[in-house]
N, CA and C of each residue as an Amber inpcrd file, in Angstrom:
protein
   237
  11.4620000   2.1720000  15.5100000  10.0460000   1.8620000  15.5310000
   9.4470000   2.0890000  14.1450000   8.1820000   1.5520000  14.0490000
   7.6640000   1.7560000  13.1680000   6.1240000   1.8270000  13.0680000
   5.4650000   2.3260000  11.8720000   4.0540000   2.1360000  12.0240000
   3.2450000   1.8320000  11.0080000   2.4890000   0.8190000  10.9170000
   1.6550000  -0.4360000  10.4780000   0.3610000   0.3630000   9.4450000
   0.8100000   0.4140000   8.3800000  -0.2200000   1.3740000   7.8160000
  -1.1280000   0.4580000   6.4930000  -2.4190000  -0.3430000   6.5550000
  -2.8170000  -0.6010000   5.2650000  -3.1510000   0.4370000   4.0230000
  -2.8930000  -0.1900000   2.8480000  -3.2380000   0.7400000   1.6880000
  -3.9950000  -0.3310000   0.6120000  -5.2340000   0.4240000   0.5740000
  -6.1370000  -0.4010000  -0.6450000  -6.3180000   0.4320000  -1.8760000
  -5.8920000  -0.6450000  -2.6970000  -5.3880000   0.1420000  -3.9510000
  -6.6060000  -0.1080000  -5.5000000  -6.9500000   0.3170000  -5.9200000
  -7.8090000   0.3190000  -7.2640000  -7.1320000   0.8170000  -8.4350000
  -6.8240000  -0.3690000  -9.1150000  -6.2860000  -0.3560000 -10.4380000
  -7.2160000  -0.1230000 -11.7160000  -6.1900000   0.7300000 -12.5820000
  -7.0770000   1.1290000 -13.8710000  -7.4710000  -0.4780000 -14.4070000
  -9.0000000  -0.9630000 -15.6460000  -8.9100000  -1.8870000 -16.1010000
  -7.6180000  -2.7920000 -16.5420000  -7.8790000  -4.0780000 -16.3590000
  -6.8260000  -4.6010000 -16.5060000  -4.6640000  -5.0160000 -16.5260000
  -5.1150000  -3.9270000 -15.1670000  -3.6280000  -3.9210000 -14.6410000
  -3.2440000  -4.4270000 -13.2710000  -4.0600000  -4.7910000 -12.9240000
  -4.3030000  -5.4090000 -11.2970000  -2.7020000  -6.1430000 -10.9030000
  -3.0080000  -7.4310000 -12.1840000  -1.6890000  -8.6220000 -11.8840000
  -0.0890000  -7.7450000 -12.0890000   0.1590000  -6.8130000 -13.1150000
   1.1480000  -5.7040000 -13.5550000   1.3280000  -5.2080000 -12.2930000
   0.1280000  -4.5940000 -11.8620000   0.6810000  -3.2100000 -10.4580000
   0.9520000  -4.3090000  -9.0690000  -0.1530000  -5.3440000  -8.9120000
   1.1440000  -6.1670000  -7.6040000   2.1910000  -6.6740000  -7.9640000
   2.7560000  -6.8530000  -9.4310000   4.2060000  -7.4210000  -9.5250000
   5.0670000  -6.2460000  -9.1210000   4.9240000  -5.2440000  -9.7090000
   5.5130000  -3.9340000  -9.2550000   5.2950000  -3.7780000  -7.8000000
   4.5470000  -4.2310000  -7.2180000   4.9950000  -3.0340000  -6.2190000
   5.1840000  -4.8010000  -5.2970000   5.7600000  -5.6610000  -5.3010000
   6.0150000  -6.9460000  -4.7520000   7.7770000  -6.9570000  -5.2960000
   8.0750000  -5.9120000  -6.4580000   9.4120000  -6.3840000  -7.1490000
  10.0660000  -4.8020000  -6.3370000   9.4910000  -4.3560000  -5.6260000
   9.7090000  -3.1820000  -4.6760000  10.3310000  -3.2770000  -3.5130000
   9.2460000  -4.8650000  -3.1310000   9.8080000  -5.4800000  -1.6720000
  10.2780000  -4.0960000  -0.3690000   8.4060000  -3.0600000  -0.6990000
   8.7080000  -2.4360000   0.1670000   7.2630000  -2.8790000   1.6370000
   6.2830000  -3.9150000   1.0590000   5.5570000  -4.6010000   2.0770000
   5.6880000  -5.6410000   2.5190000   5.0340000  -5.5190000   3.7890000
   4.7300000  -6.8640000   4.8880000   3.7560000  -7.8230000   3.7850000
   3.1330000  -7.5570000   3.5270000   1.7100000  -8.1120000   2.9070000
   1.5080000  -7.7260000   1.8280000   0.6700000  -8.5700000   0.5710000
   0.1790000  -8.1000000  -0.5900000  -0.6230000  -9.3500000  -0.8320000
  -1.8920000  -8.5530000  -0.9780000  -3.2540000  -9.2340000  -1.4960000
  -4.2040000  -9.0430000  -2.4060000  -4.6950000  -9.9190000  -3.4880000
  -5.9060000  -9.4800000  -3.8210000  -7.0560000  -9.7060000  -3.3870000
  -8.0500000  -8.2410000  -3.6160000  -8.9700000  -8.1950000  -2.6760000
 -10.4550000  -8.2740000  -3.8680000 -11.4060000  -8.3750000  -3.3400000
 -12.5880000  -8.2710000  -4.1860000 -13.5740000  -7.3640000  -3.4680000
 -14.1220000  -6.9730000  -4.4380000 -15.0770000  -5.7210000  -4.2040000
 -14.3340000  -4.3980000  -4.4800000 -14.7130000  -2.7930000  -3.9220000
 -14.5150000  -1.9750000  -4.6180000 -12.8030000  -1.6330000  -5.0990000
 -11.8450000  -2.5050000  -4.1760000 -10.5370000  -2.3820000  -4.6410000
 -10.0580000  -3.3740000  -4.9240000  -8.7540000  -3.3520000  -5.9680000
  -7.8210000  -4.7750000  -5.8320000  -6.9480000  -5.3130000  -5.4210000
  -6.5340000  -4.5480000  -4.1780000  -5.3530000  -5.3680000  -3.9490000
  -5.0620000  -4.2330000  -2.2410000  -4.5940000  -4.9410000  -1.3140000
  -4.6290000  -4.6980000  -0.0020000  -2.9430000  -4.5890000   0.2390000
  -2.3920000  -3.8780000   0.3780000  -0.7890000  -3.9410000   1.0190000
  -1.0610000  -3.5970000   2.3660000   0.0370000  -4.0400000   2.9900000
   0.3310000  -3.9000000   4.6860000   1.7240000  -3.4480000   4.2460000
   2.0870000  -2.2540000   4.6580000   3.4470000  -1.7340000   5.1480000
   3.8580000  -1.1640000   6.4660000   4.7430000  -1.5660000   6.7010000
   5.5560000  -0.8400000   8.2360000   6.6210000   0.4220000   7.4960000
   5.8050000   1.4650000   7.8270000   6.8430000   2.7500000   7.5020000
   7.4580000   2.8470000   8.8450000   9.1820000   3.7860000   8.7430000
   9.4400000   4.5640000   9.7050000   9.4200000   4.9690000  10.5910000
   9.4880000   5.2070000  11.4000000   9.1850000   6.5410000  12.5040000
   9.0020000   7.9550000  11.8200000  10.6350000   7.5420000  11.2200000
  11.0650000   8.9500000  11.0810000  10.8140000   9.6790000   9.4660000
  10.0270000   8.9090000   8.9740000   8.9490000   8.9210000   7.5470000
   7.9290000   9.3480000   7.5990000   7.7290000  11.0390000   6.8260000
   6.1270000  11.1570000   6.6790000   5.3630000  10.1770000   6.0350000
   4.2040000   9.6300000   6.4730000   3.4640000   8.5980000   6.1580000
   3.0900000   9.0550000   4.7200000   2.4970000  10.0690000   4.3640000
   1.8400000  10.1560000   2.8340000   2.8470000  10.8820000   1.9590000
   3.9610000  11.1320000   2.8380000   5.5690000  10.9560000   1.5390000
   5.8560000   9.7670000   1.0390000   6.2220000   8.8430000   2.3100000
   6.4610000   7.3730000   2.1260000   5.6980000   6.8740000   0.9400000
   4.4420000   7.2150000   0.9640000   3.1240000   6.2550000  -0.1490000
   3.7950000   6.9070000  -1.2110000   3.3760000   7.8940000  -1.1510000
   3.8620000   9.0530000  -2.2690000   4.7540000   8.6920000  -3.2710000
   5.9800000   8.2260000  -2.4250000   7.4230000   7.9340000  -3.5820000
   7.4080000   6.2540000  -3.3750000   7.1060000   5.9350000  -2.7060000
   7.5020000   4.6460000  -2.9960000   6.3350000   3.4030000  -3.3750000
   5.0880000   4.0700000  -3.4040000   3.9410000   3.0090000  -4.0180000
   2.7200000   3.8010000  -5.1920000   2.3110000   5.0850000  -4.7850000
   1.2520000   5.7470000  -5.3220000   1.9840000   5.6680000  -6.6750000
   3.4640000   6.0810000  -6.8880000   3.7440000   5.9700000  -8.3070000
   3.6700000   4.8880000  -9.4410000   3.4650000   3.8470000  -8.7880000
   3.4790000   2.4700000  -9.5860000   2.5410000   2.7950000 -10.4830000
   2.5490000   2.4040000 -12.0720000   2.2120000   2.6610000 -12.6570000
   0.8290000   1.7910000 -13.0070000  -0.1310000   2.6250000 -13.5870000
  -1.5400000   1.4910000 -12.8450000  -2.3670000   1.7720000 -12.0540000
  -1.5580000   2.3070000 -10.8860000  -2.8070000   2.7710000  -9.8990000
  -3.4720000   3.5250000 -10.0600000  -4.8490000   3.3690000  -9.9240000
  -5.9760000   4.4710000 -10.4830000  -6.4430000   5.5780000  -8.7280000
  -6.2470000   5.1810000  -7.8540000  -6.7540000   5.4180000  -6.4040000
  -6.1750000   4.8420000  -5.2110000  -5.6370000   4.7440000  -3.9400000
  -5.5060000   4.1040000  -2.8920000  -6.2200000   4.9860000  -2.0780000
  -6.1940000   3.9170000  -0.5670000  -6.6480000   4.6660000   0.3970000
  -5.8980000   3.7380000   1.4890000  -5.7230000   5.0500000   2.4690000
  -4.8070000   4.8310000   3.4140000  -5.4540000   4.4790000   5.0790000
  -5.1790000   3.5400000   5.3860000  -5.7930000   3.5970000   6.4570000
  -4.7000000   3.3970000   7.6880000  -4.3370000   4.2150000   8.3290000
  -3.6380000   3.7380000   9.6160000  -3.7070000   3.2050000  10.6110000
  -2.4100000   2.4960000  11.9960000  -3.2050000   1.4120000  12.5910000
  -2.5290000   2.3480000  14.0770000  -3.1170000   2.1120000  14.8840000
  -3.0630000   2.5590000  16.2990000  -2.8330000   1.1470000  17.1240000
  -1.8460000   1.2380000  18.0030000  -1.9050000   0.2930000  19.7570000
  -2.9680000   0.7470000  20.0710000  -3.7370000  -0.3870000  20.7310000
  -5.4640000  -0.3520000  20.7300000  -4.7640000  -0.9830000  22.6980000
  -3.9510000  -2.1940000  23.2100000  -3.6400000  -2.2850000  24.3460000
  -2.0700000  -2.1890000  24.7850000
């Protein structure tokens, strides 16, 4: 199993196009978007089960070089 976690990410000036090649040459998301307004760029990942969720970010996206901020939002079975 797994679980469906978005992360909106805010890049330092002028690294936006740099930090989604990186983290797209990672090929560790479902999704990668740019977004407008206070962030740039929207990933969808399916972590684990058996993965702490803010380890997972931790080592395998927060480090990309560039990122100034993310925020994590998790997704719940709603039916």
């Amino acid at each position: 199993m797994t679980t469906c976690v978005f992360v909106q990410i805010r890049c330092k000036p002028g690294t936006t196009y740099k930090v989604a090649e990186d983290i797209a040459l990672r090929e560790i998301h479902s999704e990668l978007y740019s977004t407008s307004g206070e962030w740039d760029l929207l990933v969808k990942l399916y972590i684990p089960d058996d993965h702490d969720i803010g380890h997972y970010i931790n080592e395998n996206l927060a480090d990309v070089a560039g990122i100034e901020r993310t925020l994590t939002t998790l997704t719940f079975k709603a039916f």
